[in-house]
Amino acid sequence: MRPTAKFAISFGLVTIPVAAYNATETSASVSFVRIHTKDGGRVRNQPVCSLEDTEVSPDEIGRGYRPGDGDTVVPLSDEDLEALPLPTAKTLTILAFVAGGDIDPLQLGKGYYLGIDGPAAAKPYVLLRDAMERHQRVGLGKIALHGRETLAMIRPMGDVLVMQQLLWPHQIRPLQGVLPEREAPVHANEVAAAEALMDSFGGLSEEDVHDHYREALEELVAAKLADREPEFETGEEPPAGQVMDLMAALQDSVRAAKRSRGEDEGDEGAGPAATAKKAPGRKTAEKKTAARTTGAKKTAEKTAGTKKTAAKKPAAAKKTAGRGGRRAG
């Protein structure tokens, strides 16, 4: 990679020469060109002088500044801009160290990797990186890039320092007209259900961060070039429509998230697998019950046999008594 800018980080009396490299790639995103719908010809943006109404070549294009809302434009050369008394033109002076959570994400802009610019910068570079990592702080300062001064945040990311351009506070629009006129009441059980739904989401996968739109667009273009129908992978579309029962929607969402990950469902986490495990237990209990019933029947039969035997013995005793009586006579 080629650096887009070179400057120095001022950390107290410590100076760290660095080179800034673009951390993001915008050319990989989907982009379209403008065409004439009648014949498909390209519609180009051509630089035209508003006074002469003629096209201007790139080497004739310079910078100008328009003060106020009038039509007056003041030409500014590169020498004019370099002569500005801006210490931020060559140096990013760290003004404060704050917690990363104190930075409003709305202010975050373009990001740059910062590498050392010369061997002498290696040790102070590592010192600043490790100190911010251990102290859990990010550095805030100002730097002039591409002819404009901007706020900047420096933070450690692994073994490298990263600089993030920040918007000025006045560039963040107010919330007027965005918030609802009346606050909607939300109950504690609904918040708890929403938290349960958040817990059921899990982390991002490679499939989640895949650019499906770009892939589908390339298939559409290829199909048009080959004069065929495009072949798209169809997936489940999110349900549309207004949610009337918020609590039911949250509970259904939790169950759907569990099904998508193959987890068991149920009020207490008992799903089909748990039911299958309980089935053998019921069969075992039925076998034990049947065994006890059979044993009871056998015991009853033995008791009945004993009673019959006992009933026969008195009769035999009577016969013996009768024979004895006849002898006595």
mmCIF file with all atom_site columns, N, CA, C and O in Angstrom, residues 23-59:
data_model
loop_
_atom_site.group_PDB
_atom_site.id
_atom_site.type_symbol
_atom_site.label_atom_id
_atom_site.label_alt_id
_atom_site.label_comp_id
_atom_site.label_asym_id
_atom_site.label_entity_id
_atom_site.label_seq_id
_atom_site.pdbx_PDB_ins_code
_atom_site.Cartn_x
_atom_site.Cartn_y
_atom_site.Cartn_z
_atom_site.occupancy
_atom_site.B_iso_or_equiv
_atom_site.pdbx_formal_charge
_atom_site.auth_seq_id
_atom_site.auth_comp_id
_atom_site.auth_asym_id
_atom_site.auth_atom_id
_atom_site.pdbx_PDB_model_num
ATOM 1   N N  . ALA A 1 23 ? -7.577  2.600  5.346   1.00 0.00 ? 23 ALA A N  1
ATOM 2   C CA . ALA A 1 23 ? -7.956  1.343  5.995   1.00 0.00 ? 23 ALA A CA 1
ATOM 3   C C  . ALA A 1 23 ? -9.181  0.702  5.361   1.00 0.00 ? 23 ALA A C  1
ATOM 4   O O  . ALA A 1 23 ? -9.483  -0.454 5.638   1.00 0.00 ? 23 ALA A O  1
ATOM 5   N N  . THR A 1 24 ? -9.889  1.434  4.530   1.00 0.00 ? 24 THR A N  1
ATOM 6   C CA . THR A 1 24 ? -11.098 0.899  3.909   1.00 0.00 ? 24 THR A CA 1
ATOM 7   C C  . THR A 1 24 ? -10.987 0.971  2.390   1.00 0.00 ? 24 THR A C  1
ATOM 8   O O  . THR A 1 24 ? -10.245 1.776  1.842   1.00 0.00 ? 24 THR A O  1
ATOM 9   N N  . GLU A 1 25 ? -11.753 0.105  1.741   1.00 0.00 ? 25 GLU A N  1
ATOM 10  C CA . GLU A 1 25 ? -11.737 0.016  0.285   1.00 0.00 ? 25 GLU A CA 1
ATOM 11  C C  . GLU A 1 25 ? -13.141 0.288  -0.230  1.00 0.00 ? 25 GLU A C  1
ATOM 12  O O  . GLU A 1 25 ? -14.058 -0.527 -0.034  1.00 0.00 ? 25 GLU A O  1
ATOM 13  N N  . THR A 1 26 ? -13.347 1.433  -0.825  1.00 0.00 ? 26 THR A N  1
ATOM 14  C CA . THR A 1 26 ? -14.680 1.788  -1.319  1.00 0.00 ? 26 THR A CA 1
ATOM 15  C C  . THR A 1 26 ? -14.951 1.247  -2.713  1.00 0.00 ? 26 THR A C  1
ATOM 16  O O  . THR A 1 26 ? -16.110 1.106  -3.101  1.00 0.00 ? 26 THR A O  1
ATOM 17  N N  . SER A 1 27 ? -13.916 0.922  -3.462  1.00 0.00 ? 27 SER A N  1
ATOM 18  C CA . SER A 1 27 ? -14.132 0.448  -4.834  1.00 0.00 ? 27 SER A CA 1
ATOM 19  C C  . SER A 1 27 ? -14.749 -0.937 -4.875  1.00 0.00 ? 27 SER A C  1
ATOM 20  O O  . SER A 1 27 ? -15.281 -1.356 -5.902  1.00 0.00 ? 27 SER A O  1
ATOM 21  N N  . ALA A 1 28 ? -14.695 -1.671 -3.739  1.00 0.00 ? 28 ALA A N  1
ATOM 22  C CA . ALA A 1 28 ? -15.272 -3.018 -3.713  1.00 0.00 ? 28 ALA A CA 1
ATOM 23  C C  . ALA A 1 28 ? -16.787 -2.988 -3.586  1.00 0.00 ? 28 ALA A C  1
ATOM 24  O O  . ALA A 1 28 ? -17.450 -4.004 -3.779  1.00 0.00 ? 28 ALA A O  1
ATOM 25  N N  . SER A 1 29 ? -17.370 -1.834 -3.258  1.00 0.00 ? 29 SER A N  1
ATOM 26  C CA . SER A 1 29 ? -18.817 -1.751 -3.116  1.00 0.00 ? 29 SER A CA 1
ATOM 27  C C  . SER A 1 29 ? -19.474 -1.636 -4.489  1.00 0.00 ? 29 SER A C  1
ATOM 28  O O  . SER A 1 29 ? -18.828 -1.347 -5.499  1.00 0.00 ? 29 SER A O  1
ATOM 29  N N  . VAL A 1 30 ? -20.782 -1.875 -4.502  1.00 0.00 ? 30 VAL A N  1
ATOM 30  C CA . VAL A 1 30 ? -21.527 -1.818 -5.752  1.00 0.00 ? 30 VAL A CA 1
ATOM 31  C C  . VAL A 1 30 ? -21.638 -0.365 -6.206  1.00 0.00 ? 30 VAL A C  1
ATOM 32  O O  . VAL A 1 30 ? -21.978 0.521  -5.431  1.00 0.00 ? 30 VAL A O  1
ATOM 33  N N  . SER A 1 31 ? -21.327 -0.113 -7.472  1.00 0.00 ? 31 SER A N  1
ATOM 34  C CA . SER A 1 31 ? -21.445 1.236  -8.026  1.00 0.00 ? 31 SER A CA 1
ATOM 35  C C  . SER A 1 31 ? -22.042 1.129  -9.428  1.00 0.00 ? 31 SER A C  1
ATOM 36  O O  . SER A 1 31 ? -21.823 0.145  -10.144 1.00 0.00 ? 31 SER A O  1
ATOM 37  N N  . PHE A 1 32 ? -22.782 2.130  -9.802  1.00 0.00 ? 32 PHE A N  1
ATOM 38  C CA . PHE A 1 32 ? -23.429 2.162  -11.101 1.00 0.00 ? 32 PHE A CA 1
ATOM 39  C C  . PHE A 1 32 ? -22.910 3.357  -11.908 1.00 0.00 ? 32 PHE A C  1
ATOM 40  O O  . PHE A 1 32 ? -22.390 4.315  -11.342 1.00 0.00 ? 32 PHE A O  1
ATOM 41  N N  . VAL A 1 33 ? -23.056 3.273  -13.205 1.00 0.00 ? 33 VAL A N  1
ATOM 42  C CA . VAL A 1 33 ? -22.748 4.404  -14.085 1.00 0.00 ? 33 VAL A CA 1
ATOM 43  C C  . VAL A 1 33 ? -24.062 4.912  -14.665 1.00 0.00 ? 33 VAL A C  1
ATOM 44  O O  . VAL A 1 33 ? -25.026 4.151  -14.837 1.00 0.00 ? 33 VAL A O  1
ATOM 45  N N  . ARG A 1 34 ? -24.097 6.185  -14.961 1.00 0.00 ? 34 ARG A N  1
ATOM 46  C CA . ARG A 1 34 ? -25.296 6.778  -15.532 1.00 0.00 ? 34 ARG A CA 1
ATOM 47  C C  . ARG A 1 34 ? -25.305 6.561  -17.047 1.00 0.00 ? 34 ARG A C  1
ATOM 48  O O  . ARG A 1 34 ? -24.272 6.726  -17.710 1.00 0.00 ? 34 ARG A O  1
ATOM 49  N N  . ILE A 1 35 ? -26.482 6.197  -17.567 1.00 0.00 ? 35 ILE A N  1
ATOM 50  C CA . ILE A 1 35 ? -26.601 5.933  -19.003 1.00 0.00 ? 35 ILE A CA 1
ATOM 51  C C  . ILE A 1 35 ? -27.818 6.678  -19.557 1.00 0.00 ? 35 ILE A C  1
ATOM 52  O O  . ILE A 1 35 ? -28.727 7.065  -18.812 1.00 0.00 ? 35 ILE A O  1
ATOM 53  N N  . HIS A 1 36 ? -27.800 6.848  -20.861 1.00 0.00 ? 36 HIS A N  1
ATOM 54  C CA . HIS A 1 36 ? -28.939 7.401  -21.575 1.00 0.00 ? 36 HIS A CA 1
ATOM 55  C C  . HIS A 1 36 ? -29.904 6.254  -21.847 1.00 0.00 ? 36 HIS A C  1
ATOM 56  O O  . HIS A 1 36 ? -29.562 5.299  -22.573 1.00 0.00 ? 36 HIS A O  1
ATOM 57  N N  . THR A 1 37 ? -31.108 6.287  -21.244 1.00 0.00 ? 37 THR A N  1
ATOM 58  C CA . THR A 1 37 ? -32.032 5.145  -21.351 1.00 0.00 ? 37 THR A CA 1
ATOM 59  C C  . THR A 1 37 ? -32.485 4.891  -22.782 1.00 0.00 ? 37 THR A C  1
ATOM 60  O O  . THR A 1 37 ? -32.906 3.774  -23.105 1.00 0.00 ? 37 THR A O  1
ATOM 61  N N  . LYS A 1 38 ? -32.381 5.883  -23.646 1.00 0.00 ? 38 LYS A N  1
ATOM 62  C CA . LYS A 1 38 ? -32.837 5.710  -25.027 1.00 0.00 ? 38 LYS A CA 1
ATOM 63  C C  . LYS A 1 38 ? -31.918 4.802  -25.818 1.00 0.00 ? 38 LYS A C  1
ATOM 64  O O  . LYS A 1 38 ? -32.370 3.923  -26.570 1.00 0.00 ? 38 LYS A O  1
ATOM 65  N N  . ASP A 1 39 ? -30.594 4.976  -25.678 1.00 0.00 ? 39 ASP A N  1
ATOM 66  C CA . ASP A 1 39 ? -29.649 4.200  -26.487 1.00 0.00 ? 39 ASP A CA 1
ATOM 67  C C  . ASP A 1 39 ? -28.555 3.525  -25.667 1.00 0.00 ? 39 ASP A C  1
ATOM 68  O O  . ASP A 1 39 ? -27.690 2.849  -26.228 1.00 0.00 ? 39 ASP A O  1
ATOM 69  N N  . GLY A 1 40 ? -28.552 3.701  -24.339 1.00 0.00 ? 40 GLY A N  1
ATOM 70  C CA . GLY A 1 40 ? -27.549 3.055  -23.502 1.00 0.00 ? 40 GLY A CA 1
ATOM 71  C C  . GLY A 1 40 ? -26.212 3.756  -23.467 1.00 0.00 ? 40 GLY A C  1
ATOM 72  O O  . GLY A 1 40 ? -25.248 3.212  -22.909 1.00 0.00 ? 40 GLY A O  1
ATOM 73  N N  . GLY A 1 41 ? -26.111 4.924  -24.033 1.00 0.00 ? 41 GLY A N  1
ATOM 74  C CA . GLY A 1 41 ? -24.843 5.653  -24.011 1.00 0.00 ? 41 GLY A CA 1
ATOM 75  C C  . GLY A 1 41 ? -24.509 6.177  -22.626 1.00 0.00 ? 41 GLY A C  1
ATOM 76  O O  . GLY A 1 41 ? -25.405 6.486  -21.824 1.00 0.00 ? 41 GLY A O  1
ATOM 77  N N  . ARG A 1 42 ? -23.213 6.281  -22.332 1.00 0.00 ? 42 ARG A N  1
ATOM 78  C CA . ARG A 1 42 ? -22.763 6.784  -21.033 1.00 0.00 ? 42 ARG A CA 1
ATOM 79  C C  . ARG A 1 42 ? -23.052 8.279  -20.904 1.00 0.00 ? 42 ARG A C  1
ATOM 80  O O  . ARG A 1 42 ? -22.834 9.046  -21.844 1.00 0.00 ? 42 ARG A O  1
ATOM 81  N N  . VAL A 1 43 ? -23.512 8.670  -19.734 1.00 0.00 ? 43 VAL A N  1
ATOM 82  C CA . VAL A 1 43 ? -23.704 10.085 -19.417 1.00 0.00 ? 43 VAL A CA 1
ATOM 83  C C  . VAL A 1 43 ? -22.565 10.488 -18.490 1.00 0.00 ? 43 VAL A C  1
ATOM 84  O O  . VAL A 1 43 ? -22.455 9.990  -17.367 1.00 0.00 ? 43 VAL A O  1
ATOM 85  N N  . ARG A 1 44 ? -21.680 11.360 -18.943 1.00 0.00 ? 44 ARG A N  1
ATOM 86  C CA . ARG A 1 44 ? -20.478 11.716 -18.201 1.00 0.00 ? 44 ARG A CA 1
ATOM 87  C C  . ARG A 1 44 ? -20.618 13.092 -17.557 1.00 0.00 ? 44 ARG A C  1
ATOM 88  O O  . ARG A 1 44 ? -21.366 13.951 -18.032 1.00 0.00 ? 44 ARG A O  1
ATOM 89  N N  . ASN A 1 45 ? -19.871 13.260 -16.451 1.00 0.00 ? 45 ASN A N  1
ATOM 90  C CA . ASN A 1 45 ? -19.756 14.563 -15.809 1.00 0.00 ? 45 ASN A CA 1
ATOM 91  C C  . ASN A 1 45 ? -18.528 15.268 -16.387 1.00 0.00 ? 45 ASN A C  1
ATOM 92  O O  . ASN A 1 45 ? -17.395 14.843 -16.150 1.00 0.00 ? 45 ASN A O  1
ATOM 93  N N  . GLN A 1 46 ? -18.750 16.283 -17.136 1.00 0.00 ? 46 GLN A N  1
ATOM 94  C CA . GLN A 1 46 ? -17.651 17.003 -17.770 1.00 0.00 ? 46 GLN A CA 1
ATOM 95  C C  . GLN A 1 46 ? -17.477 18.360 -17.101 1.00 0.00 ? 46 GLN A C  1
ATOM 96  O O  . GLN A 1 46 ? -18.463 19.099 -16.921 1.00 0.00 ? 46 GLN A O  1
ATOM 97  N N  . PRO A 1 47 ? -16.244 18.694 -16.691 1.00 0.00 ? 47 PRO A N  1
ATOM 98  C CA . PRO A 1 47 ? -16.007 20.012 -16.083 1.00 0.00 ? 47 PRO A CA 1
ATOM 99  C C  . PRO A 1 47 ? -16.125 21.117 -17.125 1.00 0.00 ? 47 PRO A C  1
ATOM 100 O O  . PRO A 1 47 ? -15.389 21.124 -18.130 1.00 0.00 ? 47 PRO A O  1
ATOM 101 N N  . VAL A 1 48 ? -17.056 22.019 -16.890 1.00 0.00 ? 48 VAL A N  1
ATOM 102 C CA . VAL A 1 48 ? -17.315 23.102 -17.837 1.00 0.00 ? 48 VAL A CA 1
ATOM 103 C C  . VAL A 1 48 ? -17.205 24.424 -17.098 1.00 0.00 ? 48 VAL A C  1
ATOM 104 O O  . VAL A 1 48 ? -17.733 24.583 -15.989 1.00 0.00 ? 48 VAL A O  1
ATOM 105 N N  . CYS A 1 49 ? -16.524 25.370 -17.680 1.00 0.00 ? 49 CYS A N  1
ATOM 106 C CA . CYS A 1 49 ? -16.406 26.709 -17.116 1.00 0.00 ? 49 CYS A CA 1
ATOM 107 C C  . CYS A 1 49 ? -17.739 27.429 -17.255 1.00 0.00 ? 49 CYS A C  1
ATOM 108 O O  . CYS A 1 49 ? -18.315 27.488 -18.350 1.00 0.00 ? 49 CYS A O  1
ATOM 109 N N  . SER A 1 50 ? -18.229 27.981 -16.142 1.00 0.00 ? 50 SER A N  1
ATOM 110 C CA . SER A 1 50 ? -19.530 28.637 -16.168 1.00 0.00 ? 50 SER A CA 1
ATOM 111 C C  . SER A 1 50 ? -19.501 29.956 -16.943 1.00 0.00 ? 50 SER A C  1
ATOM 112 O O  . SER A 1 50 ? -20.552 30.429 -17.385 1.00 0.00 ? 50 SER A O  1
ATOM 113 N N  . LEU A 1 51 ? -18.323 30.567 -17.124 1.00 0.00 ? 51 LEU A N  1
ATOM 114 C CA . LEU A 1 51 ? -18.222 31.833 -17.837 1.00 0.00 ? 51 LEU A CA 1
ATOM 115 C C  . LEU A 1 51 ? -18.024 31.629 -19.335 1.00 0.00 ? 51 LEU A C  1
ATOM 116 O O  . LEU A 1 51 ? -18.644 32.318 -20.158 1.00 0.00 ? 51 LEU A O  1
ATOM 117 N N  . GLU A 1 52 ? -17.179 30.693 -19.704 1.00 0.00 ? 52 GLU A N  1
ATOM 118 C CA . GLU A 1 52 ? -16.879 30.476 -21.125 1.00 0.00 ? 52 GLU A CA 1
ATOM 119 C C  . GLU A 1 52 ? -17.745 29.386 -21.743 1.00 0.00 ? 52 GLU A C  1
ATOM 120 O O  . GLU A 1 52 ? -17.776 29.251 -22.964 1.00 0.00 ? 52 GLU A O  1
ATOM 121 N N  . ASP A 1 53 ? -18.418 28.581 -20.876 1.00 0.00 ? 53 ASP A N  1
ATOM 122 C CA . ASP A 1 53 ? -19.250 27.472 -21.342 1.00 0.00 ? 53 ASP A CA 1
ATOM 123 C C  . ASP A 1 53 ? -18.443 26.498 -22.201 1.00 0.00 ? 53 ASP A C  1
ATOM 124 O O  . ASP A 1 53 ? -18.907 25.984 -23.227 1.00 0.00 ? 53 ASP A O  1
ATOM 125 N N  . THR A 1 54 ? -17.209 26.264 -21.783 1.00 0.00 ? 54 THR A N  1
ATOM 126 C CA . THR A 1 54 ? -16.336 25.320 -22.480 1.00 0.00 ? 54 THR A CA 1
ATOM 127 C C  . THR A 1 54 ? -15.782 24.307 -21.488 1.00 0.00 ? 54 THR A C  1
ATOM 128 O O  . THR A 1 54 ? -15.675 24.582 -20.280 1.00 0.00 ? 54 THR A O  1
ATOM 129 N N  . GLU A 1 55 ? -15.405 23.127 -22.006 1.00 0.00 ? 55 GLU A N  1
ATOM 130 C CA . GLU A 1 55 ? -14.843 22.089 -21.147 1.00 0.00 ? 55 GLU A CA 1
ATOM 131 C C  . GLU A 1 55 ? -13.425 22.479 -20.710 1.00 0.00 ? 55 GLU A C  1
ATOM 132 O O  . GLU A 1 55 ? -12.652 23.044 -21.502 1.00 0.00 ? 55 GLU A O  1
ATOM 133 N N  . VAL A 1 56 ? -13.096 22.174 -19.434 1.00 0.00 ? 56 VAL A N  1
ATOM 134 C CA . VAL A 1 56 ? -11.813 22.554 -18.857 1.00 0.00 ? 56 VAL A CA 1
ATOM 135 C C  . VAL A 1 56 ? -10.990 21.297 -18.603 1.00 0.00 ? 56 VAL A C  1
ATOM 136 O O  . VAL A 1 56 ? -11.492 20.305 -18.075 1.00 0.00 ? 56 VAL A O  1
ATOM 137 N N  . SER A 1 57 ? -9.718  21.311 -18.955 1.00 0.00 ? 57 SER A N  1
ATOM 138 C CA . SER A 1 57 ? -8.828  20.165 -18.723 1.00 0.00 ? 57 SER A CA 1
ATOM 139 C C  . SER A 1 57 ? -8.440  20.099 -17.245 1.00 0.00 ? 57 SER A C  1
ATOM 140 O O  . SER A 1 57 ? -8.469  21.115 -16.538 1.00 0.00 ? 57 SER A O  1
ATOM 141 N N  . PRO A 1 58 ? -8.047  18.905 -16.755 1.00 0.00 ? 58 PRO A N  1
ATOM 142 C CA . PRO A 1 58 ? -7.722  18.758 -15.337 1.00 0.00 ? 58 PRO A CA 1
ATOM 143 C C  . PRO A 1 58 ? -6.600  19.671 -14.858 1.00 0.00 ? 58 PRO A C  1
ATOM 144 O O  . PRO A 1 58 ? -6.621  20.128 -13.706 1.00 0.00 ? 58 PRO A O  1
ATOM 145 N N  . ASP A 1 59 ? -5.583  19.948 -15.701 1.00 0.00 ? 59 ASP A N  1
ATOM 146 C CA . ASP A 1 59 ? -4.475  20.789 -15.242 1.00 0.00 ? 59 ASP A CA 1
ATOM 147 C C  . ASP A 1 59 ? -4.850  22.265 -15.139 1.00 0.00 ? 59 ASP A C  1
ATOM 148 O O  . ASP A 1 59 ? -4.073  23.086 -14.656 1.00 0.00 ? 59 ASP A O  1
#
